[in-house]
Amino acid sequence: MTTPPPGLRERKKQATREALRAAALRLAMEHGPDGVRVEDIAEAAGVSPRTYNNYFASREQAIVSAVTADREARIAAAVAARPEEVRLAEAVTEAVVEQYTDAGEGGHEALLFITTRPALRHAFLDSTAGIEPPLSAVIAERLGGTGAPTARVLAASVAAAVRIALEGWLRPAGEDAGAVGSPDAGGLVVPVGSLSDRLRAALAPLAPSFDAAERRVQP
């Protein structure tokens, strides 16, 4: 499937979103998250607070978006780009691992900033829910017209699995390895083990469901 290039309106919206992300992260790192207002971010990006509210529901969401930056859409695009002979479970797993382990230029510093502040860490974990809509659309297309409900369930399960993997990876120092994730906990957060391994382990139980869904649509 070939996606047409975005029009001028969409490019302007994307530019505004990127400007808000960049301004939010820069101001937060300069003044601390609590020292930044929505009005400050909007002014730095050259837009009104009303325009800001069309893109982000909170300052934490805008700050975190500078790191997550359309990751959900990139995951869906990576799955769509895989040949049909590649198992859907494998395509989804590889797309998720690739996008969550590639921090990009300056990404490691920004990620450290976010994960060491409880409110931002919570918003970072909440951002995994954004995986569901674009991934659901891609899975539904792969499964055919009758696969929409199944696609939604599978995509929601992927989002939940990714959050669980991140909660385990971003565990506050001193917390028991078997404890439930504590995104609101303060103090030092110590990434535990390989994020890639954690993501694969969290997604592995979903493979039989993906395989079963694919078998149902095979001629």
mmCIF file of C-alpha atoms in Angstrom:
data_model
loop_
_atom_site.group_PDB
_atom_site.id
_atom_site.type_symbol
_atom_site.label_atom_id
_atom_site.label_comp_id
_atom_site.label_asym_id
_atom_site.label_seq_id
_atom_site.Cartn_x
_atom_site.Cartn_y
_atom_site.Cartn_z
ATOM 1 C CA MET A 1 0.000 0.000 0.000
ATOM 2 C CA THR A 2 1.390 3.398 -1.031
ATOM 3 C CA THR A 3 0.621 6.304 1.272
ATOM 4 C CA PRO A 4 0.206 9.645 -0.536
ATOM 5 C CA PRO A 5 2.470 12.475 0.633
ATOM 6 C CA PRO A 6 0.885 14.813 3.202
ATOM 7 C CA GLY A 7 -0.715 18.008 1.928
ATOM 8 C CA LEU A 8 0.256 21.538 2.919
ATOM 9 C CA ARG A 9 -2.258 21.669 5.786
ATOM 10 C CA GLU A 10 -0.969 18.436 7.272
ATOM 11 C CA ARG A 11 2.661 19.547 6.894
ATOM 12 C CA LYS A 12 1.882 22.785 8.759
ATOM 13 C CA LYS A 13 0.190 20.834 11.552
ATOM 14 C CA GLN A 14 3.177 18.518 11.797
ATOM 15 C CA ALA A 15 5.569 21.480 11.936
ATOM 16 C CA THR A 16 3.515 23.046 14.744
ATOM 17 C CA ARG A 17 3.483 19.767 16.668
ATOM 18 C CA GLU A 18 7.249 19.421 16.325
ATOM 19 C CA ALA A 19 7.817 23.029 17.425
ATOM 20 C CA LEU A 20 5.682 22.493 20.525
ATOM 21 C CA ARG A 21 7.494 19.268 21.385
ATOM 22 C CA ALA A 22 10.903 20.855 21.045
ATOM 23 C CA ALA A 23 9.927 23.932 23.060
ATOM 24 C CA ALA A 24 8.350 21.842 25.825
ATOM 25 C CA LEU A 25 11.398 19.640 26.287
ATOM 26 C CA ARG A 26 13.883 22.517 26.082
ATOM 27 C CA LEU A 27 12.028 24.645 28.634
ATOM 28 C CA ALA A 28 11.489 21.683 30.957
ATOM 29 C CA MET A 29 15.183 20.810 30.910
ATOM 30 C CA GLU A 30 16.120 24.463 31.520
ATOM 31 C CA HIS A 31 13.619 25.249 34.282
ATOM 32 C CA GLY A 32 12.341 21.878 35.468
ATOM 33 C CA PRO A 33 8.926 20.466 34.512
ATOM 34 C CA ASP A 34 7.154 22.303 37.346
ATOM 35 C CA GLY A 35 8.664 25.602 36.228
ATOM 36 C CA VAL A 36 7.074 25.489 32.773
ATOM 37 C CA ARG A 37 3.568 26.666 31.925
ATOM 38 C CA VAL A 38 1.530 25.839 28.846
ATOM 39 C CA GLU A 39 1.658 29.541 27.998
ATOM 40 C CA ASP A 40 5.467 29.443 28.053
ATOM 41 C CA ILE A 41 5.568 26.499 25.667
ATOM 42 C CA ALA A 42 3.066 28.085 23.294
ATOM 43 C CA GLU A 43 4.969 31.386 23.247
ATOM 44 C CA ALA A 44 8.294 29.641 22.590
ATOM 45 C CA ALA A 45 6.722 27.750 19.675
ATOM 46 C CA GLY A 46 5.120 30.890 18.256
ATOM 47 C CA VAL A 47 1.495 29.810 18.717
ATOM 48 C CA SER A 48 -1.389 30.613 21.060
ATOM 49 C CA PRO A 49 -2.265 28.554 24.157
ATOM 50 C CA ARG A 50 -5.515 27.664 22.397
ATOM 51 C CA THR A 51 -3.534 26.203 19.502
ATOM 52 C CA TYR A 52 -1.365 24.321 21.986
ATOM 53 C CA ASN A 53 -4.483 22.689 23.447
ATOM 54 C CA ASN A 54 -5.389 21.373 20.012
ATOM 55 C CA TYR A 55 -2.240 19.247 20.074
ATOM 56 C CA PHE A 56 -1.554 18.289 23.698
ATOM 57 C CA ALA A 57 -3.724 17.789 26.782
ATOM 58 C CA SER A 58 -0.992 18.694 29.282
ATOM 59 C CA ARG A 59 2.557 19.983 29.538
ATOM 60 C CA GLU A 60 3.722 16.503 30.546
ATOM 61 C CA GLN A 61 2.254 15.057 27.370
ATOM 62 C CA ALA A 62 4.053 17.655 25.259
ATOM 63 C CA ILE A 63 7.390 17.070 27.007
ATOM 64 C CA VAL A 64 7.160 13.295 26.674
ATOM 65 C CA SER A 65 6.086 13.627 23.040
ATOM 66 C CA ALA A 66 9.510 15.061 22.271
ATOM 67 C CA VAL A 67 10.887 11.584 22.981
ATOM 68 C CA THR A 68 8.039 9.422 21.699
ATOM 69 C CA ALA A 69 7.581 11.625 18.570
ATOM 70 C CA ASP A 70 5.138 9.728 16.330
ATOM 71 C CA ARG A 71 6.557 6.404 17.459
ATOM 72 C CA GLU A 72 3.097 4.836 17.231
ATOM 73 C CA ALA A 73 2.742 5.763 13.561
ATOM 74 C CA ARG A 74 6.260 4.511 12.825
ATOM 75 C CA ILE A 75 5.470 1.149 14.419
ATOM 76 C CA ALA A 76 2.361 0.783 12.260
ATOM 77 C CA ALA A 77 4.257 1.849 9.129
ATOM 78 C CA ALA A 78 7.013 -0.671 9.834
ATOM 79 C CA VAL A 79 4.452 -3.473 10.189
ATOM 80 C CA ALA A 80 2.727 -2.430 6.963
ATOM 81 C CA ALA A 81 6.060 -2.431 5.129
ATOM 82 C CA ARG A 82 6.841 -6.052 6.016
ATOM 83 C CA PRO A 83 6.200 -8.635 3.258
ATOM 84 C CA GLU A 84 3.006 -10.648 3.714
ATOM 85 C CA GLU A 85 4.992 -13.864 4.068
ATOM 86 C CA VAL A 86 6.473 -12.554 7.322
ATOM 87 C CA ARG A 87 4.366 -13.679 10.293
ATOM 88 C CA LEU A 88 2.299 -10.862 11.714
ATOM 89 C CA ALA A 89 3.547 -11.624 15.224
ATOM 90 C CA GLU A 90 7.137 -11.295 14.034
ATOM 91 C CA ALA A 91 6.432 -8.100 12.094
ATOM 92 C CA VAL A 92 4.817 -6.454 15.120
ATOM 93 C CA THR A 93 7.523 -7.563 17.544
ATOM 94 C CA GLU A 94 10.376 -6.356 15.352
ATOM 95 C CA ALA A 95 8.655 -3.023 14.711
ATOM 96 C CA VAL A 96 8.069 -2.401 18.412
ATOM 97 C CA VAL A 97 11.603 -3.374 19.432
ATOM 98 C CA GLU A 98 13.145 -1.249 16.697
ATOM 99 C CA GLN A 99 11.180 1.873 17.562
ATOM 100 C CA TYR A 100 11.556 1.591 21.329
ATOM 101 C CA THR A 101 15.283 0.902 21.330
ATOM 102 C CA ASP A 102 16.268 3.619 18.837
ATOM 103 C CA ALA A 103 16.479 6.759 20.983
ATOM 104 C CA GLY A 104 17.827 8.889 18.146
ATOM 105 C CA GLU A 105 20.128 11.886 18.444
ATOM 106 C CA GLY A 106 19.964 13.342 21.940
ATOM 107 C CA GLY A 107 17.295 10.832 22.867
ATOM 108 C CA HIS A 108 19.172 9.132 25.697
ATOM 109 C CA GLU A 109 19.604 12.382 27.628
ATOM 110 C CA ALA A 110 15.944 13.292 27.136
ATOM 111 C CA LEU A 111 14.813 9.808 28.154
ATOM 112 C CA LEU A 112 16.901 9.986 31.333
ATOM 113 C CA PHE A 113 15.358 13.381 32.115
ATOM 114 C CA ILE A 114 11.842 11.988 31.697
ATOM 115 C CA THR A 115 12.305 8.722 33.557
ATOM 116 C CA THR A 116 13.782 10.386 36.647
ATOM 117 C CA ARG A 117 10.707 12.595 37.185
ATOM 118 C CA PRO A 118 7.555 10.799 38.381
ATOM 119 C CA ALA A 119 4.960 12.904 36.517
ATOM 120 C CA LEU A 120 6.859 12.628 33.243
ATOM 121 C CA ARG A 121 7.528 8.935 33.787
ATOM 122 C CA HIS A 122 3.820 8.359 34.253
ATOM 123 C CA ALA A 123 3.031 10.265 31.031
ATOM 124 C CA PHE A 124 5.721 8.268 29.215
ATOM 125 C CA LEU A 125 4.106 4.994 30.277
ATOM 126 C CA ASP A 126 0.637 6.295 29.397
ATOM 127 C CA SER A 127 1.847 7.127 25.895
ATOM 128 C CA THR A 128 1.929 3.419 25.048
ATOM 129 C CA ALA A 129 -1.864 3.538 24.647
ATOM 130 C CA GLY A 130 -1.277 5.510 21.456
ATOM 131 C CA ILE A 131 0.035 2.351 19.809
ATOM 132 C CA GLU A 132 -3.468 0.901 19.498
ATOM 133 C CA PRO A 133 -5.262 3.047 16.842
ATOM 134 C CA PRO A 134 -2.653 3.039 14.027
ATOM 135 C CA LEU A 135 -1.548 -0.531 14.707
ATOM 136 C CA SER A 136 -5.155 -1.724 14.788
ATOM 137 C CA ALA A 137 -5.743 -0.256 11.318
ATOM 138 C CA VAL A 138 -2.691 -2.003 9.887
ATOM 139 C CA ILE A 139 -3.560 -5.346 11.473
ATOM 140 C CA ALA A 140 -7.156 -5.071 10.237
ATOM 141 C CA GLU A 141 -5.926 -4.518 6.694
ATOM 142 C CA ARG A 142 -3.655 -7.533 6.979
ATOM 143 C CA LEU A 143 -6.535 -9.678 8.275
ATOM 144 C CA GLY A 144 -9.081 -8.472 5.751
ATOM 145 C CA GLY A 145 -12.381 -6.655 6.183
ATOM 146 C CA THR A 146 -13.768 -9.039 8.796
ATOM 147 C CA GLY A 147 -10.754 -8.708 11.069
ATOM 148 C CA ALA A 148 -11.440 -5.275 12.600
ATOM 149 C CA PRO A 149 -12.628 -6.438 16.053
ATOM 150 C CA THR A 150 -9.777 -8.942 16.307
ATOM 151 C CA ALA A 151 -7.316 -6.271 15.169
ATOM 152 C CA ARG A 152 -8.417 -3.939 17.951
ATOM 153 C CA VAL A 153 -7.988 -6.649 20.572
ATOM 154 C CA LEU A 154 -4.537 -7.571 19.268
ATOM 155 C CA ALA A 155 -3.376 -3.943 19.037
ATOM 156 C CA ALA A 156 -4.651 -3.179 22.551
ATOM 157 C CA SER A 157 -2.812 -6.246 23.814
ATOM 158 C CA VAL A 158 0.400 -5.048 22.183
ATOM 159 C CA ALA A 159 0.025 -1.642 23.863
ATOM 160 C CA ALA A 160 -0.509 -3.315 27.243
ATOM 161 C CA ALA A 161 2.475 -5.617 26.742
ATOM 162 C CA VAL A 162 4.741 -2.692 25.865
ATOM 163 C CA ARG A 163 3.666 -0.803 28.973
ATOM 164 C CA ILE A 164 4.349 -3.830 31.163
ATOM 165 C CA ALA A 165 7.813 -4.201 29.624
ATOM 166 C CA LEU A 166 8.578 -0.530 30.227
ATOM 167 C CA GLU A 167 7.322 -0.656 33.813
ATOM 168 C CA GLY A 168 9.661 -3.543 34.511
ATOM 169 C CA TRP A 169 12.553 -1.810 32.782
ATOM 170 C CA LEU A 170 12.032 1.522 34.552
ATOM 171 C CA ARG A 171 11.866 0.131 38.053
ATOM 172 C CA PRO A 172 12.665 2.479 40.950
ATOM 173 C CA ALA A 173 15.953 1.581 42.632
ATOM 174 C CA GLY A 174 15.544 -0.897 45.458
ATOM 175 C CA GLU A 175 12.126 -2.119 44.333
ATOM 176 C CA ASP A 176 11.669 -5.873 44.309
ATOM 177 C CA ALA A 177 11.997 -7.421 40.850
ATOM 178 C CA GLY A 178 8.591 -9.061 41.192
ATOM 179 C CA ALA A 179 6.787 -5.909 42.298
ATOM 180 C CA VAL A 180 4.089 -4.266 40.240
ATOM 181 C CA GLY A 181 5.364 -1.261 38.263
ATOM 182 C CA SER A 182 5.337 2.009 40.209
ATOM 183 C CA PRO A 183 5.323 4.836 37.674
ATOM 184 C CA ASP A 184 4.489 7.430 40.332
ATOM 185 C CA ALA A 185 7.314 6.472 42.664
ATOM 186 C CA GLY A 186 9.967 9.094 43.269
ATOM 187 C CA GLY A 187 13.686 8.695 43.546
ATOM 188 C CA LEU A 188 16.241 7.112 41.303
ATOM 189 C CA VAL A 189 15.006 4.901 38.482
ATOM 190 C CA VAL A 190 17.357 2.207 37.299
ATOM 191 C CA PRO A 191 16.746 0.619 33.864
ATOM 192 C CA VAL A 192 16.911 -3.110 34.553
ATOM 193 C CA GLY A 193 18.268 -5.465 31.900
ATOM 194 C CA SER A 194 17.829 -5.222 28.159
ATOM 195 C CA LEU A 195 14.775 -3.276 26.973
ATOM 196 C CA SER A 196 14.819 -5.300 23.763
ATOM 197 C CA ASP A 197 14.671 -8.566 25.729
ATOM 198 C CA ARG A 198 11.891 -7.250 27.964
ATOM 199 C CA LEU A 199 9.795 -6.167 24.981
ATOM 200 C CA ARG A 200 10.238 -9.511 23.253
ATOM 201 C CA ALA A 201 9.351 -11.401 26.420
ATOM 202 C CA ALA A 202 6.224 -9.288 26.983
ATOM 203 C CA LEU A 203 5.045 -9.707 23.383
ATOM 204 C CA ALA A 204 5.831 -13.438 23.086
ATOM 205 C CA PRO A 205 2.559 -14.632 24.713
ATOM 206 C CA LEU A 206 0.600 -12.791 22.013
ATOM 207 C CA ALA A 207 2.173 -14.761 19.142
ATOM 208 C CA PRO A 208 -0.350 -17.656 19.227
ATOM 209 C CA SER A 209 -3.232 -15.176 18.979
ATOM 210 C CA PHE A 210 -1.637 -13.420 16.016
ATOM 211 C CA ASP A 211 -0.988 -16.770 14.334
ATOM 212 C CA ALA A 212 -4.569 -17.924 14.919
ATOM 213 C CA ALA A 213 -5.964 -14.703 13.469
ATOM 214 C CA GLU A 214 -3.822 -15.107 10.353
ATOM 215 C CA ARG A 215 -4.882 -18.720 9.874
ATOM 216 C CA ARG A 216 -8.541 -17.714 9.888
ATOM 217 C CA VAL A 217 -8.084 -15.427 6.879
ATOM 218 C CA GLN A 218 -5.902 -17.733 4.808
ATOM 219 C CA PRO A 219 -7.632 -19.084 1.663
#
